XYZ file of C-alpha atoms in Angstrom:
403
model
C 0.000 0.000 0.000
C 1.548 3.263 -1.121
C 1.710 6.279 1.121
C -0.920 7.928 -1.072
C -3.549 5.445 0.087
C -2.757 5.925 3.751
C -4.222 9.403 3.803
C -7.838 9.748 4.894
C -8.151 12.387 2.157
C -8.190 9.766 -0.606
C -10.928 7.847 1.187
C -12.907 11.079 1.241
C -12.224 11.815 -2.424
C -13.518 8.361 -3.399
C -16.667 9.032 -1.373
C -17.036 12.429 -3.097
C -16.775 10.692 -6.472
C -19.334 8.105 -5.363
C -21.876 10.509 -3.848
C -21.275 13.619 -5.939
C -24.898 13.868 -7.060
C -26.542 13.365 -3.662
C -29.213 15.986 -3.050
C -30.222 15.922 0.587
C -31.800 18.847 2.409
C -29.681 20.460 5.092
C -31.051 20.069 8.597
C -29.744 21.381 11.887
C -27.751 18.880 13.926
C -27.678 18.487 17.681
C -25.474 20.673 19.870
C -23.061 17.821 20.575
C -23.282 14.224 19.431
C -21.026 11.180 19.357
C -20.697 9.216 16.136
C -19.177 5.894 15.162
C -17.442 5.936 11.806
C -16.403 2.667 10.207
C -14.148 1.853 7.307
C -13.612 -1.609 5.830
C -11.286 -2.543 2.996
C -10.256 -5.697 1.186
C -7.373 -5.832 -1.288
C -6.937 -8.870 -3.526
C -3.726 -9.275 -5.535
C -4.777 -11.126 -8.685
C -1.537 -10.376 -10.523
C 1.849 -12.064 -10.657
C 3.775 -9.266 -8.945
C 4.183 -8.586 -5.232
C 2.397 -5.387 -4.250
C 4.591 -3.327 -1.887
C 2.872 -1.883 1.174
C 5.268 1.063 1.259
C 5.322 3.847 3.830
C 2.699 2.111 5.917
C 4.477 2.996 9.123
C 3.055 6.562 9.013
C -0.699 7.075 8.744
C -2.662 10.313 8.679
C -5.651 10.800 10.996
C -8.297 13.497 11.140
C -7.547 16.979 12.517
C -8.905 17.773 15.971
C -10.312 21.152 17.006
C -13.260 22.730 18.809
C -15.585 21.181 16.227
C -14.577 17.533 16.626
C -12.835 15.448 19.254
C -11.489 11.949 18.814
C -12.626 9.635 21.614
C -11.434 6.131 20.846
C -9.813 4.027 18.137
C -9.905 0.438 16.928
C -7.779 -0.657 13.949
C -7.010 -4.167 12.687
C -5.325 -6.123 9.894
C -6.834 -9.505 9.012
C -8.808 -9.389 12.244
C -5.757 -8.849 14.447
C -5.005 -5.612 16.271
C -1.677 -3.981 15.438
C 0.508 -1.877 17.739
C 0.808 1.854 17.036
C 1.587 5.139 18.710
C 0.807 8.790 18.057
C 3.499 10.525 15.996
C 2.223 14.095 16.407
C 0.637 16.677 14.105
C 1.897 17.129 10.550
C 2.425 20.498 8.870
C -1.141 20.482 7.545
C -2.670 20.195 11.005
C -3.611 16.492 10.819
C -2.768 13.912 13.469
C -0.425 11.107 12.408
C 0.287 7.733 13.946
C 3.255 5.426 13.584
C 2.562 1.726 13.115
C 5.005 -0.660 14.696
C 6.087 -3.654 12.573
C 3.757 -2.973 9.623
C 3.284 -5.557 6.833
C 5.733 -5.048 3.978
C 3.974 -6.470 0.923
C 1.009 -8.351 -0.531
C 2.161 -11.437 -2.535
C 0.390 -12.633 -5.721
C -2.829 -14.616 -5.239
C -3.314 -13.304 -1.713
C -5.536 -10.821 0.025
C -5.491 -8.507 2.994
C -8.528 -7.285 4.905
C -8.447 -4.067 6.859
C -11.019 -2.690 9.213
C -11.152 0.435 11.292
C -13.770 2.039 13.459
C -13.608 5.163 15.563
C -15.749 7.304 17.783
C -15.725 11.057 17.512
C -17.719 13.776 19.210
C -18.959 16.469 16.825
C -20.141 19.781 18.232
C -22.343 22.252 16.425
C -20.631 25.492 15.472
C -22.470 28.761 14.959
C -21.834 30.704 11.746
C -20.083 34.060 12.176
C -22.052 37.258 11.884
C -20.274 38.742 8.891
C -20.605 42.005 7.015
C -18.593 43.677 4.285
C -18.442 46.838 6.377
C -16.654 45.066 9.231
C -14.316 42.998 7.065
C -10.600 43.607 7.340
C -8.305 44.564 4.478
C -5.510 42.507 2.972
C -3.031 44.607 4.934
C -4.606 43.315 8.169
C -3.558 39.715 7.483
C -0.610 38.488 9.609
C 2.402 37.812 7.412
C 3.119 34.466 9.026
C -0.236 33.234 7.708
C 0.529 34.615 4.264
C 3.819 32.719 4.209
C 2.171 29.455 5.259
C -1.167 29.532 3.453
C -0.521 31.494 0.255
C 2.046 29.240 -1.406
C 1.068 28.060 -4.872
C 2.112 24.479 -4.197
C 0.494 21.041 -4.170
C -2.910 21.192 -5.827
C -2.482 24.928 -6.332
C 0.759 24.691 -8.328
C -1.387 24.395 -11.473
C -3.218 27.688 -11.083
C -1.610 30.180 -13.489
C -4.913 31.080 -15.166
C -6.723 31.126 -11.831
C -4.135 33.622 -10.569
C -4.571 35.886 -13.598
C -8.341 35.739 -13.176
C -8.122 36.533 -9.454
C -5.924 39.569 -9.985
C -8.251 40.867 -12.700
C -11.332 40.443 -10.510
C -9.632 41.986 -7.482
C -8.551 45.156 -9.253
C -7.790 47.827 -6.651
C -10.108 46.375 -4.016
C -8.530 45.662 -0.611
C -11.586 44.660 1.462
C -11.164 40.903 1.889
C -14.840 39.963 2.043
C -15.631 42.052 -1.044
C -12.841 40.288 -2.922
C -13.949 36.825 -1.792
C -17.531 37.591 -2.837
C -16.277 38.613 -6.300
C -14.500 35.283 -6.615
C -17.566 33.348 -5.430
C -19.832 35.158 -7.877
C -17.496 34.391 -10.783
C -17.442 30.693 -9.895
C -21.234 30.676 -9.534
C -21.656 32.194 -12.991
C -19.016 30.176 -14.828
C -18.567 26.726 -13.256
C -21.294 24.107 -13.629
C -21.791 21.256 -11.199
C -21.323 17.835 -12.883
C -24.544 15.861 -13.154
C -25.226 12.292 -14.229
C -23.933 8.932 -13.080
C -20.495 9.025 -14.691
C -17.860 9.406 -11.930
C -15.810 12.578 -12.204
C -12.200 12.603 -11.092
C -10.980 15.760 -9.306
C -9.378 18.495 -11.397
C -6.752 21.165 -10.784
C -7.945 24.813 -10.634
C -6.895 25.685 -14.191
C -8.509 22.481 -15.468
C -11.742 23.389 -13.680
C -11.726 26.783 -15.397
C -11.038 25.218 -18.800
C -13.764 22.603 -18.391
C -16.248 25.074 -16.935
C -17.256 22.298 -14.550
C -16.340 21.146 -11.065
C -17.848 19.449 -8.029
C -17.434 20.439 -4.380
C -13.674 20.020 -3.947
C -12.902 21.252 -7.484
C -14.733 24.511 -6.806
C -13.222 24.781 -3.329
C -9.695 24.311 -4.714
C -10.353 26.928 -7.384
C -11.528 29.428 -4.778
C -8.478 28.671 -2.615
C -6.168 29.179 -5.619
C -7.731 32.558 -6.377
C -7.418 33.687 -2.753
C -3.824 32.505 -2.334
C -2.692 34.173 -5.547
C -3.528 37.633 -4.178
C -2.298 37.070 -0.617
C -5.421 35.851 1.199
C -4.633 32.718 3.289
C -6.807 29.738 2.366
C -6.852 25.947 2.306
C -9.297 23.108 1.593
C -11.047 20.808 4.047
C -12.426 17.388 3.129
C -15.230 15.798 5.132
C -17.775 13.047 5.668
C -21.371 14.258 5.991
C -23.766 12.173 8.085
C -26.792 11.297 5.945
C -29.101 9.329 8.239
C -31.599 7.105 6.533
C -30.317 7.636 3.014
C -30.328 4.596 0.758
C -26.846 2.979 0.732
C -24.829 3.814 -2.365
C -22.771 1.069 -3.978
C -20.795 1.411 -7.195
C -18.177 -0.499 -9.137
C -15.598 1.765 -10.792
C -12.323 1.695 -12.703
C -13.226 -1.200 -14.991
C -14.330 -3.358 -12.063
C -11.138 -2.901 -10.066
C -12.761 -0.752 -7.363
C -16.001 -1.311 -5.463
C -17.228 1.312 -3.001
C -20.201 1.272 -0.655
C -21.337 4.191 1.492
C -23.945 3.895 4.249
C -25.313 7.078 5.867
C -22.325 9.053 4.621
C -21.433 11.359 1.719
C -18.141 13.028 0.862
C -17.810 16.803 0.712
C -15.227 19.559 0.569
C -15.093 23.318 1.104
C -12.636 26.200 1.293
C -11.425 27.731 4.549
C -10.395 31.375 4.227
C -8.796 33.779 6.687
C -10.907 36.942 6.989
C -10.145 39.356 9.852
C -11.650 40.092 12.301
C -13.414 36.684 12.279
C -10.353 34.568 11.510
C -10.750 31.262 9.645
C -14.211 30.802 8.119
C -15.586 27.990 5.912
C -16.826 28.960 2.459
C -18.990 26.235 0.914
C -19.431 26.533 -2.846
C -21.863 23.682 -3.513
C -23.795 22.503 -0.436
C -25.311 25.293 1.633
C -28.648 26.630 2.817
C -30.240 28.847 0.190
C -28.592 27.172 -2.810
C -30.344 27.043 -6.194
C -29.543 25.012 -9.286
C -29.779 27.211 -12.384
C -28.705 25.888 -15.795
C -26.381 23.394 -14.129
C -24.785 25.982 -11.850
C -25.170 26.124 -8.062
C -25.876 29.720 -7.096
C -26.891 31.552 -3.928
C -29.840 33.812 -3.242
C -27.620 35.842 -0.903
C -23.863 35.628 -1.426
C -23.337 35.365 2.359
C -25.153 32.003 2.329
C -21.932 30.353 1.178
C -20.637 31.116 4.689
C -23.627 31.339 7.028
C -25.393 28.458 5.317
C -22.323 26.230 4.931
C -22.866 22.507 5.524
C -20.406 22.584 8.436
C -22.924 24.641 10.431
C -26.046 22.651 9.544
C -25.235 18.941 9.322
C -22.993 16.551 11.206
C -19.746 16.972 9.296
C -16.616 15.040 10.182
C -13.579 16.906 8.849
C -11.332 14.124 7.579
C -8.308 16.139 6.494
C -6.896 19.624 6.005
C -5.331 20.094 2.566
C -2.701 22.834 2.851
C 0.205 21.747 0.656
C -0.421 18.191 -0.570
C -1.625 17.055 -3.993
C -4.280 14.362 -3.609
C -5.108 14.537 -7.328
C -1.621 13.333 -8.218
C -1.735 10.690 -5.484
C -5.143 9.436 -6.620
C -3.920 9.037 -10.194
C -0.812 7.184 -9.010
C -2.937 4.811 -6.945
C -5.296 4.174 -9.880
C -2.276 3.311 -12.008
C -1.113 0.833 -9.355
C -4.477 -0.945 -9.375
C -3.932 -1.741 -13.039
C -0.192 -2.401 -12.828
C -0.526 -4.986 -10.037
C -3.946 -6.293 -11.138
C -5.582 -5.499 -7.810
C -9.222 -5.775 -6.818
C -10.028 -3.198 -4.168
C -13.289 -2.964 -2.189
C -14.175 -0.356 0.412
C -17.148 0.285 2.672
C -17.826 3.312 4.847
C -20.546 4.006 7.369
C -21.427 6.609 9.982
C -23.801 6.011 12.893
C -24.984 7.938 15.904
C -23.351 6.517 19.028
C -26.135 5.488 21.378
C -25.352 5.525 25.121
C -25.358 2.116 26.779
C -28.304 1.377 29.001
C -27.494 0.929 32.699
C -27.764 -2.554 34.178
C -30.875 -3.430 36.154
C -30.697 -1.962 39.614
C -27.966 0.509 38.699
C -28.666 3.951 40.095
C -27.260 6.954 38.291
C -27.109 10.007 40.521
C -28.886 13.010 39.048
C -26.093 15.248 40.243
C -23.743 13.419 37.944
C -26.206 13.128 35.067
C -26.295 10.476 32.434
C -22.949 8.887 31.647
C -22.656 7.463 28.159
C -20.612 4.286 28.482
C -19.123 4.624 25.055
C -16.545 2.485 23.428
C -15.546 3.408 19.951
C -12.984 3.578 17.358
C -11.188 5.726 14.876
C -10.379 5.603 11.158
C -6.917 5.646 9.582
C -6.244 2.979 7.049
C -5.048 -0.124 8.812
C -6.187 -1.903 11.904
C -4.021 -0.889 14.750
C -4.080 -1.593 18.455
C -4.590 1.336 20.786
C -1.563 2.201 22.881
C -1.314 4.588 25.742
C -0.989 8.074 24.255
C 1.854 10.461 25.014
C 1.671 14.189 25.540
C 1.482 14.477 21.758
C -1.822 12.615 21.630
C -5.182 14.368 21.140
C -7.882 14.352 23.797
C -8.123 11.224 25.931
C -8.536 8.106 23.797
C -10.116 5.036 25.354
C -9.350 1.439 24.442
C -12.372 -0.259 22.952
C -13.750 -3.172 24.923
């Protein structure tokens, strides 16, 4: 397994490809809720070459912030738990773990099954009260953020035309929110959302402009490219959206080499932009309250709806990875090439469930002063099954071993 497939971001991108045309109404989520997220994978090597499981010792987890907290983790390979430890936070803000004694390869005519499950607590965030009049200017942005979040690297290295467009639209304007709204309006008017059942692979910003088409992460990456090119810090976030009760989606892709199933979950992506005085704010181009589909384009009734109505504020959204400098499009294409080169059959299943508190045993009295205690045991997704070890000071909030 290449390093590319050890990032949660590529799981999310596959889910985005699978569920790109889901149209589910946004509904408010609870103030704070625990969820169980599961990921199952089976890889079958049907070729005559050994498939190297390279770079498996370092796996990328989800970021942790005031929106989501990791509670517990369960990870296995072929039904057996594997030792691991937290390795810290990478330079994109995502937790990483180090697997001890990982498998090295997958021989011909063999298979490997991987299963992971994790529990996370997701808290509802309130949208900022924004106004153009109160927005800061470009000169108000701290230079350390400009240096870190305005580099045209990774996905944004292929953004020459997006940069020219951004500078033309900006003109002499310095008010950040006014500039961002100009960019949003241009994308609304010029980029269609792909419809139909044919899976669409992600595109670089300049490709999205040339095609005149892009789904959630394509439009988010284009907006980020435009912002970065004129000195406004921005990056992309990928996520799982909890879609309770939706019919499971199952598709076979890539000439039968890949099978994906999603239960109660859809993939999504949005831009995160730094706008003083509010700081980092999500800007959702394709899935927000107040959206309208007009001639294949997703547009807003009020331009502010891309922020105030963003999915992050209105559904249970698990942020799976921050994309600051990496290039998941390149990694996805490399992985697809490997499927063919090694003649692999790859199947994946994802699900997301509300974590129900365990009922107390008969006769157990729970003091009202303490309140209800949810006896939760859960798990967390990275790519391979790994046994929970005691965390160090580098670890996120307290993680419990699953019983």
